[in-house]
Short mmCIF file of C-alpha atoms in Angstrom, two decimals:
data_model
loop_
_atom_site.label_atom_id
_atom_site.label_comp_id
_atom_site.label_asym_id
_atom_site.label_seq_id
_atom_site.Cartn_x
_atom_site.Cartn_y
_atom_site.Cartn_z
CA MET Y 16 -40.89 -65.25 45.43
CA THR Y 17 -37.18 -65.54 44.62
CA TYR Y 18 -37.98 -65.34 40.91
CA LEU Y 19 -39.98 -62.16 41.47
CA LYS Y 20 -37.08 -60.65 43.40
CA THR Y 21 -34.76 -61.27 40.45
CA LEU Y 22 -37.21 -59.41 38.20
CA LYS Y 23 -37.61 -56.43 40.51
CA ALA Y 24 -34.19 -54.83 40.01
CA PRO Y 25 -34.13 -54.91 36.17
CA LEU Y 26 -37.76 -53.78 36.02
CA LEU Y 27 -37.08 -50.80 38.28
CA LEU Y 28 -33.91 -49.92 36.38
CA SER Y 29 -35.75 -50.13 33.06
CA LEU Y 30 -38.52 -47.88 34.31
CA GLY Y 31 -35.98 -45.43 35.69
CA ILE Y 32 -34.08 -45.28 32.39
CA PHE Y 33 -37.31 -44.79 30.46
CA LEU Y 34 -38.48 -41.92 32.66
CA PHE Y 35 -35.02 -40.33 32.53
CA THR Y 36 -34.86 -40.57 28.72
CA LEU Y 37 -38.43 -39.25 28.42
CA VAL Y 38 -37.50 -35.90 29.99
CA PRO Y 39 -36.05 -34.22 26.85
CA TYR Y 40 -39.06 -35.26 24.78
CA LEU Y 41 -41.55 -33.95 27.33
CA LEU Y 42 -39.64 -30.67 27.51
CA GLY Y 43 -39.84 -30.45 23.73
CA TYR Y 44 -43.63 -30.45 23.90
CA ILE Y 45 -43.78 -28.13 26.90
CA GLN Y 46 -41.34 -25.61 25.40
CA ALA Y 47 -43.01 -25.43 21.97
CA PRO Y 48 -43.47 -21.72 21.04
CA THR Y 49 -46.97 -20.40 20.38
CA GLY Y 50 -48.18 -21.55 16.98
CA LYS Y 51 -45.56 -24.30 16.77
CA THR Y 52 -45.62 -28.06 17.39
CA PHE Y 53 -42.65 -30.13 18.57
CA ASN Y 54 -41.63 -32.48 15.76
CA GLY Y 55 -41.20 -35.32 18.27
CA PHE Y 56 -37.49 -36.01 17.86
CA PHE Y 57 -34.05 -34.67 18.70
CA TYR Y 58 -31.81 -37.52 17.70
CA ILE Y 59 -31.53 -38.72 14.08
CA ALA Y 60 -34.82 -36.93 13.52
CA ASP Y 61 -35.04 -37.53 9.76
CA ASP Y 62 -34.67 -41.30 10.12
CA SER Y 63 -37.03 -41.34 13.11
CA MET Y 64 -39.70 -39.67 10.97
CA THR Y 65 -39.44 -42.53 8.49
CA TYR Y 66 -39.93 -45.02 11.34
CA LEU Y 67 -43.15 -43.22 12.21
CA SER Y 68 -44.19 -43.44 8.56
CA LYS Y 69 -43.80 -47.21 8.73
CA MET Y 70 -45.85 -47.27 11.91
CA LYS Y 71 -48.47 -45.24 10.07
CA GLU Y 72 -48.62 -47.91 7.35
CA GLY Y 73 -49.13 -50.57 10.02
CA ALA Y 74 -51.81 -48.46 11.73
CA LEU Y 75 -53.61 -48.22 8.39
CA GLY Y 76 -53.64 -52.01 8.09
CA ALA Y 77 -50.53 -52.84 6.04
CA TRP Y 78 -48.34 -55.81 6.94
CA GLY Y 79 -45.49 -54.77 4.69
CA TRP Y 80 -43.45 -51.66 3.94
CA SER Y 81 -44.17 -49.60 0.84
CA ASP Y 82 -41.78 -46.68 0.41
CA LEU Y 83 -43.93 -43.57 0.96
CA TYR Y 84 -41.08 -41.19 0.11
CA ILE Y 85 -41.39 -41.78 -3.62
CA SER Y 86 -44.37 -41.13 -5.87
CA HIS Y 87 -43.14 -43.23 -8.81
CA PRO Y 88 -42.73 -46.12 -9.23
CA ILE Y 89 -45.37 -47.21 -6.73
CA ALA Y 90 -43.51 -49.40 -4.25
CA ASN Y 91 -44.69 -52.93 -3.52
CA GLN Y 92 -45.52 -53.87 0.05
CA VAL Y 93 -42.63 -56.01 1.24
CA PRO Y 94 -41.91 -57.61 4.66
CA VAL Y 95 -39.22 -55.12 5.66
CA PHE Y 96 -39.22 -52.88 8.77
CA GLU Y 97 -41.70 -55.26 10.36
CA PHE Y 98 -40.72 -54.01 13.82
CA TYR Y 99 -42.35 -50.64 13.14
CA ILE Y 100 -45.17 -52.08 11.05
CA LEU Y 101 -46.10 -54.24 14.06
CA TRP Y 102 -45.98 -51.27 16.42
CA GLY Y 103 -48.29 -49.42 14.04
CA HIS Y 104 -50.83 -52.22 14.43
CA ILE Y 105 -50.42 -52.05 18.21
CA CYS Y 106 -51.14 -48.31 18.09
CA SER Y 107 -54.25 -48.98 16.02
CA ILE Y 108 -55.50 -51.65 18.44
CA LEU Y 109 -54.84 -49.48 21.50
CA ASN Y 110 -56.12 -46.36 19.71
CA ILE Y 111 -53.08 -44.32 20.75
CA PRO Y 112 -51.04 -41.72 18.79
CA LEU Y 113 -48.08 -43.07 16.85
CA ILE Y 114 -45.60 -41.02 18.85
CA VAL Y 115 -46.91 -42.63 22.05
CA GLY Y 116 -46.44 -46.02 20.41
CA TYR Y 117 -42.89 -45.03 19.45
CA HIS Y 118 -42.04 -44.34 23.08
CA LEU Y 119 -43.69 -47.59 24.15
CA ALA Y 120 -41.44 -49.28 21.58
CA ARG Y 121 -38.52 -47.51 23.26
CA LEU Y 122 -39.67 -48.84 26.62
CA SER Y 123 -39.85 -52.36 25.23
CA GLY Y 124 -36.30 -52.02 23.88
CA ILE Y 125 -35.08 -50.72 27.23
CA LEU Y 126 -36.68 -53.68 29.04
CA ALA Y 127 -35.16 -56.17 26.60
CA LEU Y 128 -31.66 -54.68 26.75
CA VAL Y 129 -31.65 -54.31 30.53
CA PHE Y 130 -32.78 -57.91 31.06
CA ALA Y 131 -30.20 -59.23 28.57
CA THR Y 132 -27.48 -57.22 30.33
CA TYR Y 133 -28.54 -58.49 33.75
CA ARG Y 134 -28.40 -62.10 32.59
CA LEU Y 135 -24.98 -61.62 31.02
CA SER Y 136 -23.66 -59.98 34.17
CA PHE Y 137 -24.74 -62.99 36.23
CA LEU Y 138 -23.05 -65.29 33.74
CA PHE Y 139 -19.66 -63.58 33.88
CA PHE Y 140 -19.44 -62.23 37.43
CA ASP Y 141 -20.14 -63.69 40.87
CA ASN Y 142 -19.64 -60.55 42.92
CA LYS Y 143 -22.70 -58.30 43.27
CA SER Y 144 -20.81 -55.01 43.04
CA THR Y 145 -18.95 -56.21 39.96
CA ARG Y 146 -22.21 -57.20 38.30
CA ARG Y 147 -23.52 -53.70 38.97
CA LEU Y 148 -20.38 -52.26 37.40
CA ALA Y 149 -20.86 -54.45 34.31
CA ILE Y 150 -24.49 -53.33 33.98
CA LEU Y 151 -23.42 -49.70 34.32
CA LEU Y 152 -20.67 -49.95 31.69
CA VAL Y 153 -22.78 -51.90 29.20
CA LEU Y 154 -25.84 -49.68 29.46
CA PHE Y 155 -24.23 -46.28 30.05
CA GLY Y 156 -20.63 -46.60 28.91
CA SER Y 157 -19.65 -44.25 26.09
CA GLY Y 158 -16.70 -42.65 24.36
CA ILE Y 159 -14.78 -39.41 24.65
CA GLY Y 160 -16.16 -37.61 21.63
CA TYR Y 161 -16.56 -34.46 23.68
CA VAL Y 162 -12.75 -34.16 23.67
CA VAL Y 163 -12.91 -34.03 19.87
CA LEU Y 164 -15.41 -31.18 20.09
CA LEU Y 165 -13.28 -29.32 22.63
CA LEU Y 166 -10.34 -29.60 20.22
CA HIS Y 167 -12.54 -28.37 17.33
CA SER Y 168 -12.38 -31.64 15.36
CA PRO Y 169 -8.63 -31.68 14.60
CA VAL Y 170 -7.03 -33.48 11.67
CA ILE Y 171 -4.69 -36.30 12.73
CA PHE Y 172 -2.83 -38.51 10.24
CA GLY Y 173 -4.95 -36.99 7.48
CA GLN Y 174 -8.23 -37.87 9.23
CA GLN Y 175 -10.58 -35.25 10.59
CA LEU Y 176 -11.84 -36.52 13.91
CA GLU Y 177 -15.57 -36.71 14.61
CA ALA Y 178 -17.49 -37.07 17.86
CA LEU Y 179 -19.20 -40.24 16.68
CA ASP Y 180 -20.48 -41.23 20.11
CA LEU Y 181 -22.56 -38.05 20.11
CA HIS Y 182 -23.94 -38.88 16.67
CA LEU Y 183 -24.36 -42.65 16.22
CA PRO Y 184 -26.92 -44.23 18.59
CA GLU Y 185 -25.75 -47.78 17.88
CA LEU Y 186 -22.41 -47.08 19.58
CA SER Y 187 -23.83 -47.05 23.11
CA GLY Y 188 -26.57 -48.75 25.04
CA PHE Y 189 -27.87 -45.51 26.50
CA TYR Y 190 -28.04 -43.68 23.15
CA SER Y 191 -29.86 -46.65 21.59
CA MET Y 192 -32.40 -46.69 24.42
CA LEU Y 193 -32.78 -42.91 24.26
CA ALA Y 194 -33.35 -42.61 20.52
CA ILE Y 195 -33.88 -45.71 18.37
CA PRO Y 196 -35.91 -48.62 19.81
CA HIS Y 197 -34.95 -51.22 17.21
CA PHE Y 198 -31.25 -50.60 17.92
CA ALA Y 199 -31.85 -51.46 21.57
CA TRP Y 200 -33.81 -54.54 20.54
CA ALA Y 201 -31.12 -55.70 18.09
CA ALA Y 202 -28.47 -55.46 20.81
CA ALA Y 203 -30.71 -57.26 23.31
CA LEU Y 204 -31.43 -60.07 20.84
CA LEU Y 205 -27.70 -60.51 20.23
CA GLY Y 206 -27.25 -60.81 23.99
CA PHE Y 207 -30.10 -63.30 24.38
CA SER Y 208 -28.78 -65.33 21.43
CA LEU Y 209 -25.31 -65.51 22.95
CA LEU Y 210 -26.74 -66.56 26.32
CA ALA Y 211 -28.68 -69.38 24.64
CA ILE Y 212 -25.60 -70.52 22.71
CA PHE Y 213 -23.59 -70.65 25.94
CA LYS Y 214 -26.37 -72.58 27.69
CA VAL Y 215 -26.65 -75.20 24.95
CA GLY Y 216 -22.86 -75.38 24.70
CA ASP Y 217 -22.63 -76.24 28.39
CA GLU Y 218 -24.71 -79.34 27.52
CA GLY Y 219 -26.65 -79.18 30.76
CA ASP Y 220 -30.31 -79.81 31.49
CA GLY Y 221 -32.90 -77.46 30.06
CA TYR Y 222 -31.18 -77.07 26.71
CA GLN Y 223 -34.53 -77.43 24.91
CA LYS Y 224 -35.68 -74.12 26.40
CA SER Y 225 -32.39 -72.53 25.32
CA ILE Y 226 -32.77 -73.80 21.77
CA LEU Y 227 -36.25 -72.27 21.66
CA GLN Y 228 -34.85 -68.98 23.01
CA LEU Y 229 -32.10 -69.04 20.40
CA SER Y 230 -34.60 -69.72 17.61
CA VAL Y 231 -36.92 -66.89 18.67
CA SER Y 232 -34.04 -64.46 19.16
CA LEU Y 233 -32.49 -65.23 15.78
CA LEU Y 234 -35.81 -64.99 13.93
CA ALA Y 235 -36.60 -61.66 15.58
CA LEU Y 236 -33.09 -60.41 14.79
CA THR Y 237 -33.56 -61.43 11.16
CA PHE Y 238 -36.60 -59.18 10.94
CA ILE Y 239 -34.79 -56.25 12.56
CA HIS Y 240 -31.16 -56.39 11.35
CA PRO Y 241 -30.58 -59.58 9.34
CA GLN Y 242 -26.89 -58.76 8.73
CA MET Y 243 -26.22 -59.44 12.42
CA ILE Y 244 -26.96 -63.14 11.88
CA VAL Y 245 -23.50 -63.27 10.29
CA ILE Y 246 -21.92 -61.90 13.48
CA ILE Y 247 -23.79 -64.14 15.90
CA GLY Y 248 -23.14 -67.11 13.60
CA ALA Y 249 -19.40 -66.41 13.71
CA LEU Y 250 -19.55 -66.17 17.51
CA ALA Y 251 -21.39 -69.49 17.75
CA PHE Y 252 -18.74 -71.13 15.54
CA CYS Y 253 -15.96 -69.66 17.66
CA TYR Y 254 -17.49 -70.75 20.94
CA LEU Y 255 -18.28 -74.29 19.84
CA THR Y 256 -14.78 -74.67 18.41
CA LEU Y 257 -13.07 -73.44 21.58
CA LYS Y 258 -15.44 -75.51 23.70
CA LYS Y 259 -14.66 -78.58 21.59
CA ALA Y 260 -18.38 -79.24 21.58
CA SER Y 261 -19.87 -82.57 20.62
CA ARG Y 262 -21.40 -83.17 17.22
CA MET Y 263 -24.87 -83.18 18.76
CA THR Y 264 -24.26 -79.76 20.32
CA TRP Y 265 -23.22 -78.39 16.93
CA ILE Y 266 -26.46 -79.74 15.46
CA LYS Y 267 -28.58 -78.26 18.27
CA ILE Y 268 -27.12 -74.78 17.75
CA THR Y 269 -27.04 -74.95 13.96
CA ALA Y 270 -30.75 -75.80 13.67
CA PRO Y 271 -32.04 -72.36 14.80
CA PHE Y 272 -29.73 -70.69 12.28
CA LEU Y 273 -31.19 -72.85 9.52
CA LEU Y 274 -34.67 -71.61 10.46
CA CYS Y 275 -33.51 -68.11 9.48
CA ALA Y 276 -32.10 -69.20 6.12
CA PRO Y 277 -35.37 -68.82 4.11
CA LEU Y 278 -35.87 -65.27 5.47
CA LEU Y 279 -32.29 -64.33 4.69
CA TYR Y 280 -32.65 -65.73 1.18
CA TYR Y 281 -35.88 -63.77 0.69
CA ASP Y 282 -34.14 -60.59 1.85
CA LEU Y 283 -31.42 -61.24 -0.72
CA ILE Y 284 -34.05 -61.68 -3.45
CA LEU Y 285 -35.64 -58.36 -2.46
CA LEU Y 286 -32.30 -56.58 -2.55
CA THR Y 287 -31.59 -57.80 -6.07
CA LYS Y 288 -35.01 -58.17 -7.72
CA ASP Y 289 -37.45 -55.62 -6.29
CA PRO Y 290 -37.07 -52.43 -8.38
CA VAL Y 291 -37.53 -50.03 -5.46
CA ILE Y 292 -35.68 -52.01 -2.79
CA SER Y 293 -32.68 -52.67 -5.03
CA GLN Y 294 -32.31 -49.01 -6.00
CA TRP Y 295 -32.89 -47.88 -2.42
CA SER Y 296 -30.25 -50.30 -1.11
CA GLN Y 297 -27.70 -48.99 -3.61
CA GLN Y 298 -27.97 -45.46 -2.22
CA TRP Y 299 -28.42 -46.63 1.39
CA LYS Y 300 -24.79 -46.32 2.44
CA HIS Y 301 -23.52 -46.86 5.96
CA GLN Y 302 -19.79 -47.00 5.44
CA ALA Y 303 -17.42 -47.39 8.33
CA PRO Y 304 -16.36 -44.18 10.08
CA GLU Y 305 -12.74 -43.07 10.21
CA PHE Y 306 -10.72 -45.43 12.40
CA LEU Y 307 -9.38 -42.92 14.93
CA SER Y 308 -12.83 -41.39 15.39
CA MET Y 309 -14.20 -44.87 15.93
CA ILE Y 310 -11.66 -45.70 18.64
CA LEU Y 311 -12.33 -42.40 20.43
CA ALA Y 312 -16.08 -43.07 20.19
CA LEU Y 313 -15.60 -46.41 21.95
CA GLY Y 314 -13.53 -44.51 24.50
CA ILE Y 315 -12.08 -45.66 27.81
CA PRO Y 316 -14.26 -48.81 28.00
CA PHE Y 317 -12.60 -49.99 24.78
CA GLY Y 318 -9.15 -49.21 26.19
CA LEU Y 319 -9.93 -51.30 29.26
CA ALA Y 320 -11.37 -54.06 27.09
CA LEU Y 321 -8.25 -54.01 24.93
CA TRP Y 322 -6.11 -54.48 28.02
CA VAL Y 323 -8.11 -57.61 28.89
CA MET Y 324 -7.99 -58.82 25.28
CA VAL Y 325 -4.19 -58.91 25.17
CA LYS Y 326 -3.97 -60.97 28.37
CA THR Y 327 -3.29 -64.56 27.36
CA LYS Y 328 -5.19 -66.08 30.28
CA THR Y 329 -8.52 -64.67 29.08
CA TYR Y 330 -8.50 -67.24 26.29
CA LYS Y 331 -8.71 -70.08 28.80
CA SER Y 332 -12.43 -69.29 29.02
CA PRO Y 333 -14.32 -69.98 25.78
CA LYS Y 334 -17.04 -67.55 26.85
CA VAL Y 335 -14.61 -64.67 27.45
CA ALA Y 336 -12.74 -65.53 24.27
CA THR Y 337 -16.04 -65.34 22.37
CA LEU Y 338 -16.53 -61.78 23.63
CA VAL Y 339 -13.04 -60.93 22.44
CA VAL Y 340 -13.83 -62.41 19.03
CA TRP Y 341 -17.02 -60.31 18.88
CA VAL Y 342 -15.00 -57.12 19.25
CA VAL Y 343 -12.27 -58.22 16.84
CA ILE Y 344 -14.54 -59.54 14.11
CA VAL Y 345 -16.69 -56.39 14.08
CA LEU Y 346 -13.65 -54.10 13.88
CA VAL Y 347 -12.20 -56.21 11.06
CA LEU Y 348 -15.43 -56.43 9.06
CA LEU Y 349 -16.02 -52.73 9.66
CA TYR Y 350 -13.06 -51.84 7.48
CA LEU Y 351 -13.24 -54.59 4.87
CA PRO Y 352 -14.88 -53.77 1.51
CA ASN Y 353 -18.58 -54.65 1.47
CA PRO Y 354 -20.61 -54.92 -1.74
CA ILE Y 355 -23.60 -53.10 -0.23
CA ASN Y 356 -21.65 -50.76 2.08
CA ILE Y 357 -23.45 -51.44 5.35
CA GLN Y 358 -20.37 -51.83 7.55
CA ARG Y 359 -21.69 -49.40 10.15
CA ARG Y 360 -24.74 -51.60 10.63
CA LEU Y 361 -22.44 -54.27 12.11
CA LEU Y 362 -21.94 -52.13 15.23
CA ASP Y 363 -25.16 -53.34 16.86
CA GLY Y 364 -24.52 -54.39 20.45
CA LEU Y 365 -20.74 -53.91 20.30
CA PHE Y 366 -21.03 -52.07 23.62
CA ILE Y 367 -22.01 -55.40 25.23
CA PRO Y 368 -18.65 -57.22 24.91
CA VAL Y 369 -16.76 -53.95 25.36
CA GLY Y 370 -18.59 -53.20 28.61
CA ILE Y 371 -18.17 -56.71 30.01
CA LEU Y 372 -14.48 -56.88 29.11
CA ALA Y 373 -13.93 -53.42 30.58
CA THR Y 374 -15.54 -54.64 33.80
CA MET Y 375 -13.07 -57.52 33.92
CA ALA Y 376 -10.25 -54.98 33.73
CA LEU Y 377 -11.68 -53.08 36.71
CA GLU Y 378 -13.00 -56.04 38.69
CA PHE Y 379 -10.30 -55.95 41.42
CA ARG Y 380 -9.14 -52.37 40.95
CA LEU Y 381 -11.39 -50.29 43.16
CA ARG Y 382 -9.24 -47.16 42.94
CA LEU Y 383 -9.32 -47.21 39.14
CA ARG Y 384 -13.11 -47.60 39.23
CA LYS Y 385 -13.40 -44.42 41.26
CA TYR Y 386 -11.63 -42.35 38.62
CA LEU Y 387 -12.45 -44.04 35.33
CA VAL Y 388 -16.10 -45.06 35.61
CA PRO Y 389 -17.47 -41.48 35.83
CA ILE Y 390 -15.48 -40.57 32.71
CA CYS Y 391 -16.93 -43.59 30.90
CA ILE Y 392 -20.49 -42.26 31.10
CA VAL Y 393 -19.91 -38.56 30.30
CA SER Y 394 -20.94 -38.79 26.62
CA SER Y 395 -24.20 -40.52 27.56
CA LEU Y 396 -25.04 -37.62 29.87
CA ILE Y 397 -24.05 -35.11 27.18
CA VAL Y 398 -26.36 -36.74 24.62
CA TRP Y 399 -29.22 -36.55 27.10
CA GLY Y 400 -28.31 -32.95 27.91
CA ILE Y 401 -28.33 -31.96 24.25
CA GLY Y 402 -32.06 -32.65 24.10
CA ILE Y 403 -32.63 -30.67 27.29
CA ASP Y 404 -30.60 -27.74 25.97
CA TRP Y 405 -32.34 -27.66 22.60
CA SER Y 406 -35.76 -27.76 24.26
CA LEU Y 407 -35.00 -24.96 26.69
CA ALA Y 408 -33.46 -22.88 23.90
CA GLN Y 409 -36.49 -23.54 21.67
CA GLU Y 410 -34.25 -24.38 18.72
CA PRO Y 411 -36.31 -23.56 15.57
CA PHE Y 412 -35.53 -26.82 13.75
CA LEU Y 413 -37.32 -28.78 16.46
CA PHE Y 414 -40.69 -27.23 15.76
CA ILE Y 415 -43.19 -27.29 12.89
CA ASP Y 416 -45.74 -24.57 12.19
CA SER Y 417 -49.07 -25.76 13.62
CA ASN Y 418 -50.84 -24.63 10.45
CA GLN Y 419 -48.72 -27.09 8.49
CA ILE Y 420 -49.62 -29.87 10.91
CA GLU Y 421 -53.33 -29.03 10.51
CA ALA Y 422 -52.99 -29.14 6.73
CA VAL Y 423 -51.25 -32.52 6.79
CA ASN Y 424 -53.87 -33.83 9.19
CA TRP Y 425 -56.50 -32.82 6.62
CA LEU Y 426 -54.69 -34.96 4.05
CA GLY Y 427 -54.86 -37.88 6.47
CA GLN Y 428 -58.61 -37.44 6.89
CA GLN Y 429 -59.34 -38.05 3.20
CA PRO Y 430 -60.76 -41.45 2.12
CA LEU Y 431 -58.20 -44.23 2.41
CA THR Y 432 -56.94 -45.62 -0.91
CA PHE Y 433 -54.11 -47.85 -2.08
CA PRO Y 434 -51.81 -46.59 -3.29
CA SER Y 435 -52.22 -43.45 -1.19
CA PRO Y 436 -52.27 -40.10 -3.05
CA ALA Y 437 -48.94 -38.45 -3.84
CA VAL Y 438 -48.11 -34.95 -2.60
CA LEU Y 439 -45.66 -32.46 -4.10
CA SER Y 440 -43.78 -30.21 -1.68
CA THR Y 441 -40.24 -29.32 -0.72
CA SER Y 442 -38.22 -32.12 0.88
CA SER Y 443 -38.35 -30.44 4.32
CA THR Y 444 -42.16 -30.52 4.21
CA GLY Y 445 -42.27 -33.94 2.58
CA LEU Y 446 -40.34 -35.50 5.44
CA TYR Y 447 -43.26 -35.32 7.86
CA ILE Y 448 -46.23 -35.82 5.49
CA PRO Y 449 -46.10 -39.68 5.35
CA PRO Y 450 -45.92 -40.25 9.14
CA ILE Y 451 -48.85 -37.91 9.78
CA SER Y 452 -51.18 -38.52 6.84
CA GLY Y 453 -49.93 -41.80 5.36
CA ASP Y 454 -49.71 -40.19 1.90
CA ARG Y 455 -46.84 -40.65 -0.50
CA VAL Y 456 -44.59 -37.70 -1.37
CA PHE Y 457 -42.51 -36.85 -4.40
CA VAL Y 458 -39.49 -36.04 -2.21
CA GLY Y 459 -38.90 -36.17 1.52
CA HIS Y 460 -36.02 -38.29 2.88
CA TYR Y 461 -32.35 -38.37 1.94
CA SER Y 462 -32.29 -42.17 1.74
CA GLU Y 463 -35.82 -43.38 1.01
CA THR Y 464 -36.42 -40.86 -1.77
CA LEU Y 465 -34.65 -42.36 -4.76
CA ASN Y 466 -32.04 -40.02 -6.27
CA PHE Y 467 -32.78 -37.59 -3.45
CA LEU Y 468 -30.61 -34.64 -4.49
CA GLU Y 469 -31.82 -34.60 -8.09
CA THR Y 470 -35.44 -35.24 -7.06
CA SER Y 471 -35.32 -32.44 -4.48
CA ARG Y 472 -33.82 -30.03 -7.01
CA MET Y 473 -36.51 -30.98 -9.52
CA ALA Y 474 -39.32 -30.46 -6.98
CA ASN Y 475 -38.04 -27.02 -6.00
CA LEU Y 476 -37.66 -25.96 -9.63
CA GLU Y 477 -41.15 -27.06 -10.62
CA ILE Y 478 -42.79 -25.45 -7.57
CA LYS Y 479 -40.95 -22.21 -8.27
CA GLN Y 480 -41.95 -22.15 -11.96
CA GLY Y 481 -45.61 -22.85 -11.22
CA GLY Y 482 -48.37 -22.37 -13.79
CA SER Y 483 -49.30 -24.83 -16.49
CA GLN Y 484 -45.84 -26.43 -16.46
CA LEU Y 485 -46.23 -27.36 -12.79
CA ALA Y 486 -49.73 -28.75 -13.42
CA TYR Y 487 -48.37 -30.83 -16.32
CA PHE Y 488 -45.48 -32.07 -14.16
CA MET Y 489 -47.91 -33.23 -11.47
CA LYS Y 490 -50.08 -35.10 -13.95
CA VAL Y 491 -47.09 -36.82 -15.57
CA HIS Y 492 -45.77 -37.99 -12.19
CA GLY Y 493 -49.16 -39.07 -10.83
CA ILE Y 494 -49.18 -36.40 -8.11
CA LYS Y 495 -52.61 -35.49 -6.76
CA TYR Y 496 -51.86 -32.67 -4.28
CA LEU Y 497 -49.68 -29.57 -4.28
CA PHE Y 498 -48.74 -28.50 -0.74
CA TRP Y 499 -48.23 -24.74 -0.60
CA GLY Y 500 -46.89 -23.68 2.80
CA PRO Y 501 -44.06 -21.62 4.32
CA ASN Y 502 -41.28 -23.86 2.94
CA GLU Y 503 -42.73 -23.72 -0.57
CA LYS Y 504 -43.33 -19.96 -0.49
CA VAL Y 505 -39.66 -19.37 0.33
CA LEU Y 506 -38.77 -20.63 -3.15
CA GLY Y 507 -40.24 -17.43 -4.58
CA GLY Y 508 -42.68 -18.91 -7.06
CA SER Y 509 -46.02 -17.35 -7.91
CA TYR Y 510 -49.21 -18.41 -6.14
CA PRO Y 511 -50.83 -21.34 -8.04
CA ASN Y 512 -53.34 -19.81 -10.43
CA ALA Y 513 -57.01 -20.69 -10.71
CA GLU Y 514 -56.57 -21.55 -14.39
CA ASN Y 515 -54.53 -24.68 -13.62
CA PHE Y 516 -55.28 -25.49 -9.98
CA THR Y 517 -58.24 -25.98 -7.67
CA ILE Y 518 -57.84 -25.19 -3.99
CA VAL Y 519 -59.15 -27.99 -1.76
CA TYR Y 520 -57.90 -26.87 1.64
CA GLN Y 521 -56.72 -23.61 3.18
CA ASN Y 522 -55.76 -22.17 6.55
CA ARG Y 523 -53.76 -19.11 7.59
CA GLU Y 524 -50.42 -20.38 6.29
CA VAL Y 525 -51.08 -23.36 4.04
CA SER Y 526 -53.07 -24.06 0.89
CA ILE Y 527 -53.47 -27.45 -0.75
CA PHE Y 528 -54.29 -27.70 -4.46
CA THR Y 529 -55.18 -30.29 -7.04
CA THR Y 530 -54.76 -29.84 -10.78
CA LYS Y 531 -57.72 -29.17 -13.04
#
């Protein structure tokens, strides 16, 4: 019974967060204008579409990712993005739409992050109200990017400030739970891994269970964001060193990391040897944001955490010192040169140590809590409100012409082949063809389409020129279908002629052709 009571609070909080974050999405569907369909996303919509495309591959039976946003070369299926591939299989088994599966994935990430946060709060704080404060700051704490917007993004010390906390989901727990499920899971797995390391480091009973938890957490993290193994490995080294752990404890904690080594090595091979993955990774840049913008995006919680970090007595606790190292090492690595420029991807879960350290700063300062805590969650509420506002305003970019959706659905109803047929369209149309039909496109996503700008320019030019040259272009590039809808008509080209093209589908706004 006691165990069930401990589950009740995080379960209820998780459900509450999920329902709260679901509101903007539901409004998007309700507010769709006549003849339009909500595209499903507000936040990082282009990337989210690619996650759905990976779920589509899983739903169609694949166990690996094959880049659907290129038509040539045909990408190999590789064990990358397995999180979404797995959710695609779950959607297929449950016979539910992919977008429903995406929100179930969000719910799973919310549950994982909330439970990890609860367990960490119990580890660091004895007082119930302080634990609640820690949970609040970890899950909902955010920056002061709205001040940057109010000041119209000023330039300070040669840097133009950005409201990063309103743009980058990985910077806050709430934004991660609201928008990107694997970000929430990555943060939760970092939390669970740290908890297991602390448990084994304490050298108490039940360490076998903790080693198993550490192994599972690290393996799952390797499949989601393998670069974070470096961060958690550094934290384990720091903690064991400060703890002056025994040799056997070092061995116990090192073993789970060794289990991940073959997967990390395989990822490295893919990055250097696979022709599509290697080229994709070279243009997949996530450089660190400007420093001042970054500090403002971490906001008041970071200021409070910094105050705790400079207090010498915090280092008497190896666990607290490990949190301090987490913050420091990420900020250092963020601005060091990186051969594959993925510094921003090291931000996963940074809100965890920041939130806990900020709680320590406010633990015995009730008056400060009253004034500072509400300010700490403003950006999270703004992000949520943005979706509400866009839905109520029926912002055009949120909606897709229903005729286009019908046409893409027709593509998805054609006999399943591997590789799937390639479709030529503009990039704006190509973005949502793979997640709906499972077909490949010539151009569609700024990152997953190789040489996106040049490929997009080429697609627009060929569609505009039309005629025999367009038919020849499609044959040379192995493209089966020409999608002719509102976005393609805007280019001003002539209607595909019967001499070179055969129409295979048509509705009020869209025609789909193949070459003769």
